[in-house]
Coordinates of C-alpha atoms in Angstrom, one line a residue:
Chain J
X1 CA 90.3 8.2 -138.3
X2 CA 93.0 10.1 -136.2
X3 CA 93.2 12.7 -139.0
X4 CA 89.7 13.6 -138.4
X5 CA 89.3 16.4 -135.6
X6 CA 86.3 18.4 -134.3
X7 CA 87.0 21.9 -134.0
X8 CA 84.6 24.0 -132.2
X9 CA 82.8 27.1 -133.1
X10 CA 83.1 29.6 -130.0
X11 CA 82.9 33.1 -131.3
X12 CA 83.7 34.3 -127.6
X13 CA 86.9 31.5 -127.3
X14 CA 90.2 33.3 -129.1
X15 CA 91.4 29.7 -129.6
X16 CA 89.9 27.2 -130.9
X17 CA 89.8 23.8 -129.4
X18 CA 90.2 20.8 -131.8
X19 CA 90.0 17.3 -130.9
X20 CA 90.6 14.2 -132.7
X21 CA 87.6 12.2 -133.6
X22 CA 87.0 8.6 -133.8
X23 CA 83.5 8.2 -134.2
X24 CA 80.3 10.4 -135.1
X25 CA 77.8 9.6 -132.4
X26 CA 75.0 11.5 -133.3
X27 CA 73.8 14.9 -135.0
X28 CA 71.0 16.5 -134.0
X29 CA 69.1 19.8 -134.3
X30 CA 66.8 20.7 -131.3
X31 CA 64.2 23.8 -131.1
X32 CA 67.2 25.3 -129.2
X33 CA 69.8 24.3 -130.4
X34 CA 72.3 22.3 -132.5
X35 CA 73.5 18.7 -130.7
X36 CA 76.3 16.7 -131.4
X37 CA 78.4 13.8 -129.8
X38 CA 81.2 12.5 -130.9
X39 CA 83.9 10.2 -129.4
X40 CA 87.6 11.4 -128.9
X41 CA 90.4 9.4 -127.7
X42 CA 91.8 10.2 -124.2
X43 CA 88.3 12.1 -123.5
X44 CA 85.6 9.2 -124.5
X45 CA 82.3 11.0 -126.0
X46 CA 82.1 14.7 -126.0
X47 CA 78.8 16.2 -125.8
X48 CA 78.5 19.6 -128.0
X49 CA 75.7 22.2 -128.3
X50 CA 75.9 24.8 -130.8
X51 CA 79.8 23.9 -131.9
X52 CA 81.1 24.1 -128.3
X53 CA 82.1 21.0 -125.7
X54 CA 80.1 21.1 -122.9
X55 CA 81.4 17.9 -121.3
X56 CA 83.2 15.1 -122.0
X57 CA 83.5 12.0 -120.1
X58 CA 86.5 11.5 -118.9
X59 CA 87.2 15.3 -117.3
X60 CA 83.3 16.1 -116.4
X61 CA 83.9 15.4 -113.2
X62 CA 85.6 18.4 -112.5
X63 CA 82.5 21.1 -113.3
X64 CA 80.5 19.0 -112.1
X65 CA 81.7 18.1 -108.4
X66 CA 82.0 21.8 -108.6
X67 CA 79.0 23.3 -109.6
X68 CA 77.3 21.5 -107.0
X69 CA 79.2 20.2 -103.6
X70 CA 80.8 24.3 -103.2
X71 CA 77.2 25.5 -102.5
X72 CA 75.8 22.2 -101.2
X73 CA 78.4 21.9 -98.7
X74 CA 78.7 25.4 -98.2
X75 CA 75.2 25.3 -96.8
X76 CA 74.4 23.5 -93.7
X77 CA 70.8 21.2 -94.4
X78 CA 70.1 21.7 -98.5
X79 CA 66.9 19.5 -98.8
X80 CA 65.2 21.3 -101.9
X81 CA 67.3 22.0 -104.8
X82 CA 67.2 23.6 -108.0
X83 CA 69.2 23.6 -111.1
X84 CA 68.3 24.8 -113.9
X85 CA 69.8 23.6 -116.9
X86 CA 72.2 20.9 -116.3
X87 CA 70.4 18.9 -118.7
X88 CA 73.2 16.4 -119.1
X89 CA 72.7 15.0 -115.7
X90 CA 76.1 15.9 -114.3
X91 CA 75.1 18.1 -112.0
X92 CA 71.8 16.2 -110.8
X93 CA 74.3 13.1 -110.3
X94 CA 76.1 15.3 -107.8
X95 CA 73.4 17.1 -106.0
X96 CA 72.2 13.6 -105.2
X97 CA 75.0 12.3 -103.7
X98 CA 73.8 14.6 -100.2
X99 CA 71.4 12.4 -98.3
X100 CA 70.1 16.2 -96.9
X101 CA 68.6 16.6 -100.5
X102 CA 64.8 15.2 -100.4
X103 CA 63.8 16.8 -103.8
X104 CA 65.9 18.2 -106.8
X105 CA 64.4 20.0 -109.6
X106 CA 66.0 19.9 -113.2
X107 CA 64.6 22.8 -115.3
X108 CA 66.2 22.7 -118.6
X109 CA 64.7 24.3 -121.3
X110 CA 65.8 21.6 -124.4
X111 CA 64.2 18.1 -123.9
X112 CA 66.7 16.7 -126.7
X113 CA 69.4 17.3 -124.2
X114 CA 68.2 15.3 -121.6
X115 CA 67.5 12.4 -123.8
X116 CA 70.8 12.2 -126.0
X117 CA 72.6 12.4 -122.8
X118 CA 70.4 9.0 -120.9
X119 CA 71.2 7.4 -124.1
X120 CA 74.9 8.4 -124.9
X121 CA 76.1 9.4 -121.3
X122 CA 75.3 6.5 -118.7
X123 CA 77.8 7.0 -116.4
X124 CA 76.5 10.8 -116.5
X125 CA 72.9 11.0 -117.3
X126 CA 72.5 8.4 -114.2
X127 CA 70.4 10.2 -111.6
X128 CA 67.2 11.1 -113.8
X129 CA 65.1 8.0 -112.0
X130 CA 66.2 9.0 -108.6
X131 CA 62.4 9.3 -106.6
X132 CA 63.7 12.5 -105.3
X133 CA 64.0 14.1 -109.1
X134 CA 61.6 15.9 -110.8
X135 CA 62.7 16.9 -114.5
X136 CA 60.7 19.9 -116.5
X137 CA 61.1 20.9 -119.9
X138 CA 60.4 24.3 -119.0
X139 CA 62.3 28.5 -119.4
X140 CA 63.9 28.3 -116.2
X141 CA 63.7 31.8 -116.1
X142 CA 59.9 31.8 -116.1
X143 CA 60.5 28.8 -113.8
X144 CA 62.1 30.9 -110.8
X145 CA 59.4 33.4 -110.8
X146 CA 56.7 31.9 -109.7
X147 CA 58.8 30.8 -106.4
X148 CA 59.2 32.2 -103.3
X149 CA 61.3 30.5 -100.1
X150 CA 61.2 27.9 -101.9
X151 CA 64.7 26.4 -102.6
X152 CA 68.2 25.8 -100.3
X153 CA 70.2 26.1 -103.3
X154 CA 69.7 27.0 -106.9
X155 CA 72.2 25.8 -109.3
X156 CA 72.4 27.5 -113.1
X157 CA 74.2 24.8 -114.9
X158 CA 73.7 26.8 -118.2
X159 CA 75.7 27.1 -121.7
X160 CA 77.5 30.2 -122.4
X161 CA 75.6 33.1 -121.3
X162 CA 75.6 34.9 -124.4
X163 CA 72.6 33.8 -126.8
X164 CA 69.8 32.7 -125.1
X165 CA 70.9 31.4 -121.8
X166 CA 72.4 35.7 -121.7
X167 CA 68.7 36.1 -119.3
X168 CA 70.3 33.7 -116.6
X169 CA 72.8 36.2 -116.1
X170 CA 70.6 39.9 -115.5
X171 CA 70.3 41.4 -112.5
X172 CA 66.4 41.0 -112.8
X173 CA 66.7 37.3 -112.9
X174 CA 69.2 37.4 -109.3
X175 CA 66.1 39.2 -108.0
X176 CA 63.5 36.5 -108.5
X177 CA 66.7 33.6 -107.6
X178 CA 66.9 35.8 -104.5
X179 CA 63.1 35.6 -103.6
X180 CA 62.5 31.9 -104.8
X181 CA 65.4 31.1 -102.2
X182 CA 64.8 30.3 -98.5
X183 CA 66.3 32.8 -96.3
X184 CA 69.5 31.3 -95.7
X185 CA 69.7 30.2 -99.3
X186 CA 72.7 29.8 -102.0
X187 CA 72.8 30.7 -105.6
X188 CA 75.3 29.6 -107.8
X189 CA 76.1 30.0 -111.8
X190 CA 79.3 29.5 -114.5
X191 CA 80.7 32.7 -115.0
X192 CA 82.9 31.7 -118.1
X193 CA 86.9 31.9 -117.4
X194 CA 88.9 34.4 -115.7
X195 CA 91.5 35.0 -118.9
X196 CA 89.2 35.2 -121.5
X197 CA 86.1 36.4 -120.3
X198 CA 86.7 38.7 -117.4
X199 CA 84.2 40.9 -118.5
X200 CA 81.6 38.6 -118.4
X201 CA 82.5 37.8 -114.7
X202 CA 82.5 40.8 -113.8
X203 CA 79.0 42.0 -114.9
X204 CA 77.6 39.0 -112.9
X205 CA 79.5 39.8 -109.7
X206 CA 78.5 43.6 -110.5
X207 CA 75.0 42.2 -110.7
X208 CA 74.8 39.8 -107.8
X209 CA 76.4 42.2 -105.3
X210 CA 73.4 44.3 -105.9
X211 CA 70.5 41.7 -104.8
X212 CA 73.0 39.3 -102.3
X213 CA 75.0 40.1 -99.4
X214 CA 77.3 37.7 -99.7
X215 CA 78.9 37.5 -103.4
X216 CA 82.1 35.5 -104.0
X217 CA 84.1 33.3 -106.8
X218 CA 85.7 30.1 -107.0
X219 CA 87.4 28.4 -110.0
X220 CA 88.1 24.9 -111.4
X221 CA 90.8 24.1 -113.7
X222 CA 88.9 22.9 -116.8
X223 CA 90.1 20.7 -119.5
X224 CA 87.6 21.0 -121.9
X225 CA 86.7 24.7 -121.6
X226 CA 88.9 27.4 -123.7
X227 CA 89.9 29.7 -121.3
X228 CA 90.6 26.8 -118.3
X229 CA 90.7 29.0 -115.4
X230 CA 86.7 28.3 -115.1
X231 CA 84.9 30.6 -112.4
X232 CA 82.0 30.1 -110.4
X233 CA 80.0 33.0 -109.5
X234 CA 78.6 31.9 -105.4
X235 CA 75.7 34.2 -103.6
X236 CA 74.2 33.5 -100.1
X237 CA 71.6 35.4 -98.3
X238 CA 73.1 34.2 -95.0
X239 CA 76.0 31.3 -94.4
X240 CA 79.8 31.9 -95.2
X241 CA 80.5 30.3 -98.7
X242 CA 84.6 29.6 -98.5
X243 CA 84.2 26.7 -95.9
X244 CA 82.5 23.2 -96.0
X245 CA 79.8 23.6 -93.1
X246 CA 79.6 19.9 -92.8
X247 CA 82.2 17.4 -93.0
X248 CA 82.7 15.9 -96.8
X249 CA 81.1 12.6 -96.0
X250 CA 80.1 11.6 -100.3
X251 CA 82.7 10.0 -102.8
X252 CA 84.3 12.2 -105.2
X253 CA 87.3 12.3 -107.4
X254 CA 88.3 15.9 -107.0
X255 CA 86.4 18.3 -104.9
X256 CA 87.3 17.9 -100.8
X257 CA 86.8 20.2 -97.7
X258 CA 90.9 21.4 -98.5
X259 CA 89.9 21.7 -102.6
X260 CA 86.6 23.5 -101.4
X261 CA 88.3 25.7 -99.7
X262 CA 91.5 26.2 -102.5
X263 CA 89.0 26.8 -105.4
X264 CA 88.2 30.1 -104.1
X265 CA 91.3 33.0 -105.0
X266 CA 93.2 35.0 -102.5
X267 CA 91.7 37.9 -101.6
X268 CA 93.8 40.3 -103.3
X269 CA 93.8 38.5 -106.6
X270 CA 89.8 38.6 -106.4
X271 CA 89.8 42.0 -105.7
X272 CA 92.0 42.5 -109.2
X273 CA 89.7 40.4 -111.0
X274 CA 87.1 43.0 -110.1
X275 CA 88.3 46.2 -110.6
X276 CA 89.7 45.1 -114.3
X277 CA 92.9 45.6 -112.8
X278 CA 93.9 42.3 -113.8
Chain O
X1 CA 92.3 36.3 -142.8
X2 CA 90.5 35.1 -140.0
X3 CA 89.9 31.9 -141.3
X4 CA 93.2 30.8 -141.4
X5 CA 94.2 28.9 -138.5
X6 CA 97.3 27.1 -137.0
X7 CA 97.4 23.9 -135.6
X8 CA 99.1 22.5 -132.8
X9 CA 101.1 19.6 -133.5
X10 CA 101.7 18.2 -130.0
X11 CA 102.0 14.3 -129.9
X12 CA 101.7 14.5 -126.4
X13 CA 98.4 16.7 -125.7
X14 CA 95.0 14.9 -126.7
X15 CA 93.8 17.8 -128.0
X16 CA 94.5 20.9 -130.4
X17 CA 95.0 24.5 -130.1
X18 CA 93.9 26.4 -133.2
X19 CA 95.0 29.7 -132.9
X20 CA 93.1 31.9 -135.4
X21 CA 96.5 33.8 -137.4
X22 CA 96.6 37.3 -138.8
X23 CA 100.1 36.9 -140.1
X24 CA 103.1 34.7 -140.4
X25 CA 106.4 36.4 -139.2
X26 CA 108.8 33.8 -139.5
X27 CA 109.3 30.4 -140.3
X28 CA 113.0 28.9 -139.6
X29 CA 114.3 25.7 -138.7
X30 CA 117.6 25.8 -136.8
X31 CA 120.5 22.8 -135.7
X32 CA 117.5 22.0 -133.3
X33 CA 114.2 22.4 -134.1
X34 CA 111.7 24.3 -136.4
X35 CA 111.0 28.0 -135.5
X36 CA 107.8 29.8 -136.4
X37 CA 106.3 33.4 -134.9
X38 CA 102.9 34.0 -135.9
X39 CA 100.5 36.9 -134.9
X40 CA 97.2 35.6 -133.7
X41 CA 94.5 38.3 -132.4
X42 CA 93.8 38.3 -128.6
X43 CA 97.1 36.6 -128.3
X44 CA 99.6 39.3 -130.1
X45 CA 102.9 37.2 -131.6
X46 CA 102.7 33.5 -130.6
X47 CA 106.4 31.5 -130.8
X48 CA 105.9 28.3 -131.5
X49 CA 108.6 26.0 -131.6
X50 CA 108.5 22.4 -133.6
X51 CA 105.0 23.0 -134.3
X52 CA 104.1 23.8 -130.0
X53 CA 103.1 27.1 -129.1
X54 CA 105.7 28.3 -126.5
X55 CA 104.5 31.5 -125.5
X56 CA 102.5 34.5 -126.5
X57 CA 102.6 38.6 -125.8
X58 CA 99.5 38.4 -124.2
X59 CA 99.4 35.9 -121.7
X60 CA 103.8 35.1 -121.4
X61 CA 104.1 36.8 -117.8
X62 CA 101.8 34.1 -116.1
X63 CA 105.0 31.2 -117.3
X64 CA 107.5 33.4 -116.4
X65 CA 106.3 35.2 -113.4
X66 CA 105.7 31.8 -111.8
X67 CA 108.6 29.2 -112.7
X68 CA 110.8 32.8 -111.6
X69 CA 109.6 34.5 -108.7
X70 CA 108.6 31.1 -106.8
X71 CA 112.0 29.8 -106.8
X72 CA 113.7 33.7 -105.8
X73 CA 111.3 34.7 -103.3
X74 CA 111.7 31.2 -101.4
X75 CA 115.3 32.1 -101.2
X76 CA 116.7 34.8 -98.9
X77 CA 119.4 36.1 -101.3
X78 CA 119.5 34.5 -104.8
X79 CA 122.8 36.4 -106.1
X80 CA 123.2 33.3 -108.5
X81 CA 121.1 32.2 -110.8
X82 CA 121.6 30.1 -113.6
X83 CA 118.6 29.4 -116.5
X84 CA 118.9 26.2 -119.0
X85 CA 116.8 26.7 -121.8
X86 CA 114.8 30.1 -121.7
X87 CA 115.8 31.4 -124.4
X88 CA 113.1 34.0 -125.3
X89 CA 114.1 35.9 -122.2
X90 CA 110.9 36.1 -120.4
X91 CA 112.3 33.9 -117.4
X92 CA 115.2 35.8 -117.7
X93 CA 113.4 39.4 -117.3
X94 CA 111.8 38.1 -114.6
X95 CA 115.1 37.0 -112.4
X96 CA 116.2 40.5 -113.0
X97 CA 113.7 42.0 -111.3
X98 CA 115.3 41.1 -108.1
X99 CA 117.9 43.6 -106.8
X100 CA 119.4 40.7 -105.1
X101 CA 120.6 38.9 -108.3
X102 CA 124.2 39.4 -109.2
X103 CA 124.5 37.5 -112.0
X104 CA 121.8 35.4 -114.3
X105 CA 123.7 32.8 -116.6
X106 CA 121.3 31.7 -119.7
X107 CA 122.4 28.2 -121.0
X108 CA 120.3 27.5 -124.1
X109 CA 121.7 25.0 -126.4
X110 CA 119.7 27.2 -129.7
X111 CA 121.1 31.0 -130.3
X112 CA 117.8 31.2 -132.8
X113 CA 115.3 31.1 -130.5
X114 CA 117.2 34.1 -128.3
X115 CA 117.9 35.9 -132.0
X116 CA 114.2 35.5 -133.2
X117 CA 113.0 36.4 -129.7
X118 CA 114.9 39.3 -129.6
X119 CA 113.8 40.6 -133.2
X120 CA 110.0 39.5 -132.6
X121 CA 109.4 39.6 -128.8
X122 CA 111.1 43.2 -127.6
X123 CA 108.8 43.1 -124.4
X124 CA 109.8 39.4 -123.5
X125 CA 113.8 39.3 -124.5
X126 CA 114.0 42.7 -122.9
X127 CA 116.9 42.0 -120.7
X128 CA 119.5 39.9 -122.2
X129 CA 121.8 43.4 -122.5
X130 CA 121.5 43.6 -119.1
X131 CA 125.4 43.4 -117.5
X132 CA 124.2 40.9 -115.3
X133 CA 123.8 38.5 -117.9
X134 CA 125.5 35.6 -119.1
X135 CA 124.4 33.8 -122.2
X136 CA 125.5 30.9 -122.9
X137 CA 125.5 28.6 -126.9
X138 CA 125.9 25.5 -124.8
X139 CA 124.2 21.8 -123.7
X140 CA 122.4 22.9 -120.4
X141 CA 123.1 19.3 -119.3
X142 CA 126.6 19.5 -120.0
X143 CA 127.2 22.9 -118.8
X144 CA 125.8 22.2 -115.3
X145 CA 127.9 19.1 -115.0
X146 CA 130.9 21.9 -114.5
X147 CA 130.2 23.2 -111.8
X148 CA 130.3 22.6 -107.8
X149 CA 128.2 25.2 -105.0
X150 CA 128.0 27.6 -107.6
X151 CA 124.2 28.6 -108.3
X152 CA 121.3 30.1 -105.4
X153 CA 118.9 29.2 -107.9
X154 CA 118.8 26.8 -111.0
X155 CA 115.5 27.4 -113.2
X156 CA 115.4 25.3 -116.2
X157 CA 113.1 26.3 -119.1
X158 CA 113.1 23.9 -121.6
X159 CA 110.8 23.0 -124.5
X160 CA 108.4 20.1 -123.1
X161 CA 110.8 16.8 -121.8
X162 CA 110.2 14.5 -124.3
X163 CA 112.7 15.0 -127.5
X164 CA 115.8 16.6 -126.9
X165 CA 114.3 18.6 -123.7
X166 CA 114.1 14.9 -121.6
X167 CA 117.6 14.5 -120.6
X168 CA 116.2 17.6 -118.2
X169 CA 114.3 15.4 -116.5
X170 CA 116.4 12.7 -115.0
X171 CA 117.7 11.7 -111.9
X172 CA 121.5 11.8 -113.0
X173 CA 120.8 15.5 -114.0
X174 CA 119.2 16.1 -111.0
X175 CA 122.3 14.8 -109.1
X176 CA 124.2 17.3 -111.4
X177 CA 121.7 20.5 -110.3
X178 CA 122.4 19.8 -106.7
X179 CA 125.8 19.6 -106.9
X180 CA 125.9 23.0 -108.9
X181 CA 123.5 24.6 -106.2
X182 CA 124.8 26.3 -103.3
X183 CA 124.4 24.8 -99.9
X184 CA 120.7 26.7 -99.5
X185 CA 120.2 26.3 -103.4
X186 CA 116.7 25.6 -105.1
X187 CA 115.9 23.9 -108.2
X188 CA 112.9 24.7 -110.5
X189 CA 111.3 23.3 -113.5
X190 CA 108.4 22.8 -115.7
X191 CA 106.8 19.7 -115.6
X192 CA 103.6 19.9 -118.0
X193 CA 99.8 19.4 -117.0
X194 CA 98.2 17.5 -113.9
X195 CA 95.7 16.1 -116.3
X196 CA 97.7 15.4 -119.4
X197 CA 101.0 14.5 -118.3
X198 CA 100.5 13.3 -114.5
X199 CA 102.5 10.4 -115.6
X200 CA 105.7 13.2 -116.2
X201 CA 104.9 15.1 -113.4
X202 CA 105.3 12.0 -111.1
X203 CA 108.2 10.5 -113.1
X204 CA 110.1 14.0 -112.3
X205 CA 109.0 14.1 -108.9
X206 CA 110.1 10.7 -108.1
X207 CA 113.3 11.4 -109.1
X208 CA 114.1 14.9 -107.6
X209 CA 112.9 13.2 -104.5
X210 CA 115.9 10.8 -104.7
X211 CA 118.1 14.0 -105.0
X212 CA 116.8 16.6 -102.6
X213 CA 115.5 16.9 -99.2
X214 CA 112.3 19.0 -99.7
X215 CA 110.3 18.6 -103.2
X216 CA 107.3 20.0 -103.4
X217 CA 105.0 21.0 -106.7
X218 CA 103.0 24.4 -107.6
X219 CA 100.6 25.3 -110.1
X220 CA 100.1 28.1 -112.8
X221 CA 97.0 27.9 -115.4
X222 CA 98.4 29.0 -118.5
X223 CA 96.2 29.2 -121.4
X224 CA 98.3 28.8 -124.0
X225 CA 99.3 25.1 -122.9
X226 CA 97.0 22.2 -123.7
X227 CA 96.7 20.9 -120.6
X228 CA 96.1 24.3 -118.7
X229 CA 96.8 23.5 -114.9
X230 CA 100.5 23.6 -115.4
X231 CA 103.2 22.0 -113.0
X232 CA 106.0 23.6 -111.8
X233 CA 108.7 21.0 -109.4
X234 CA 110.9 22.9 -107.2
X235 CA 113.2 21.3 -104.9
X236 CA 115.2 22.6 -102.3
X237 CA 118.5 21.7 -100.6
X238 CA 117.4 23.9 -96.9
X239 CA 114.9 26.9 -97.5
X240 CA 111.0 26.0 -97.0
X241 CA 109.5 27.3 -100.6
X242 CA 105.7 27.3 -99.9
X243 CA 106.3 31.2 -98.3
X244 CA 107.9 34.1 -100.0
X245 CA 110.9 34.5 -97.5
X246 CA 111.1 38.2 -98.0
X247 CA 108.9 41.2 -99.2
X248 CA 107.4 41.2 -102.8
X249 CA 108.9 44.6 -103.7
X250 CA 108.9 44.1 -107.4
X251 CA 106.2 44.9 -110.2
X252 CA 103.7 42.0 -111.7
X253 CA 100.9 41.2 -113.1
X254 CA 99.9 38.2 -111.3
X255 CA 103.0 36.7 -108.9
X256 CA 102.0 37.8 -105.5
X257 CA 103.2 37.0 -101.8
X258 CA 99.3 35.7 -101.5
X259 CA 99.6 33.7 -104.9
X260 CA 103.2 32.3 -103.7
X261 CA 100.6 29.9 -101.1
X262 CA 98.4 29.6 -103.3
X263 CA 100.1 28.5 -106.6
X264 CA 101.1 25.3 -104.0
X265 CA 98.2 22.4 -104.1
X266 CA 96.7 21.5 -100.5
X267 CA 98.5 18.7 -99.1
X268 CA 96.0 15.8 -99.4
X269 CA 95.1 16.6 -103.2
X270 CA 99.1 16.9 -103.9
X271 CA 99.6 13.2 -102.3
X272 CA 96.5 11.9 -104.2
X273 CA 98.8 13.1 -107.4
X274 CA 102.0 11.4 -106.6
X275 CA 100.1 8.5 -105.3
X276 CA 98.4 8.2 -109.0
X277 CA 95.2 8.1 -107.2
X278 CA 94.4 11.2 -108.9

């Protein structure tokens, strides 16, 4: 079967990432969305929503450590977490690993997700019956409004925000992530990749600078995501984002206090990224 | 014609890149290898060469900003600089750019790819009439086997080393570079993706370690590579090459004194690398 390839549907990728297939998994079609594993030499199974990889098992680590241990570590005692989306279990799996978390909430929206990935993504999906998880099939962006003070950190582990996870990204939805936030609180969101979708990052720093006081970016090189150079957009209503605050005391493959700190760009190149001048 | 698409056909990436084409310019196959230019949107002309994509309009200057001005702002005076491979001139424009360069000699072994760059890419093989220049019709691995303290800097360029491209790659023509280098000289070359091709980029680094006293390894995302997070080894007979030794007083896009430092991996995730660990 090495003649049969997958190759995604991303009308905001200019390239089009194919991989070679081995075996059909499962095909599925939620209330939300289209769902689709498949297994890929080199990469293992490749979870896909709407035409698009959004992790494979050999390189998930990467977002994943990511996503979660830059604003985890960056704050000092995150006990209460949130992330919304993340559905896959990736994230969840990482947020656990800080004994300081004593509850983490998973809103995502599509159920189906959840449950292809316990059943096709072990190694992945692996935190779901952790006691201090609670999992909601709920809009996270209803979600966050009824909260106030409520979280340390709030993770949007989201697809692309264009279609309907676009909300996740509006200024009006950094105000309520602001105010369901304690006071020293830490937001952070995939902002897409700095080649092909600068303007996408930087409407959400645009938008984040005007609710937080502290607005930054960090990256992680991607395999599985057109555009590689994968940014994070980071807010904080009080602690410094660009240094561990506590020492890196969990197992991972990638992320460390020296990666933590080499994920987020120079200065001057961040300024570029900002102003459109690069 | 947005529907037609070409394919990667890399044996050594596990996955594809399907670059949407507008047009076909040119389709050749010289004494070394097949030729094509196509013109994909986003991207502008793409040259691919047997069936890899080499380089593109749009995103060209990240490659050859970064295998050039690393290696020429390390050193304190590059007057001599030799280029194996390169053909398409980018690396070449680059080199130029510093005053300090007396004279750039361009070794590559296939006068096609320098014709059809110069007819197709007039941004990119923009300075081979400079009277600086030297190009050369010749084996890169023979030519450099000629010469004794001759070269500042040695850059080679060359088409991924497996093929042809892998006698660029050893330790006996490592031997050769440093015997061609100056007493201060530095070496450069490609050496593919962390997470594709670690197993080159330690191979390489092995073996310029048996050769030179300072090796070291830096980093570019390029998105037109499968693999993304590319390597670059440099080794140096004297100069330290993680600092710019003089003032960035030339024009680019990305290449900066601050992206110098940061192109180089920390310390204890470049070890983790070598180590195979990572």
């Amino acid at each position: 079967m090495m003649d049969v390839f997958f190759i995604e549907r991303d009308p905001y990728a200019p390239i089009r990432h194919c991989y070679p297939v081995s075996k059909i998994l499962y095909e599925g079609k939620s209330e939300y969305q289209e769902i689709m594993v498949i297994e890929s030499p080199h990469f293992g199974k490749v979870l896909v929503l709407d035409g698009v990889a959004q992790c494979d098992e050999r390189f998930e680590f990467i977002y994943h450590e990511f996503i979660s241990h830059v604003p985890l570590f960056a704050h000092p005692n995150p006990e209460d977490v949130l992330i919304i989306g993340g559905g896959d279990g990736g994230a969840l799996r990482e947020v656990l690993k800080h004994k300081e978390v004593k509850r983490a909430v998973l809103v995502d929206i599509d159920k189906q997700v959840i449950e292809v990935s316990k059943k096709f993504f072990p190694t992945m999906a692996v935190a779901f019956e952790d006691p201090r998880v609670i999992v909601l099939n709920e809009d996270g962006y209803k979600y966050v409004q009824d909260y106030e003070q409520e979280f340390d950190v709030i993770i949007v582990d989201s697809t692309d925000p264009v279609g309907f996870a676009h909300v996740l990204t509006t200024e009006e939805f950094f105000k309520y992530v602001y105010r369901a936030l304690k006071d020293d609180g830490i937001y952070v969101g995939q902002t897409e990749s700095i080649h092909y979708h600068a303007d996408i990052v930087r409407r959400v720093q645009k938008s984040l600078r005007k609710v937080f006081p502290i607005v930054d970016l960090y990256t992680a090189v991607i395999p599985g995501y057109a555009g590689y150079w994968w940014t994070f957009s980071i807010a904080s209503k009080k602690h410094p984002v660009r240094e561990p605050s506590r020492d890196v005391n969990i197992q991972t493959k990638l992320y460390s206090a020296d990666m933590h700190r080499h994920a987020f760009l120079p200065e001057s190149f961040y300024q570029k990224i900002l102003s459109g001048e690069y």
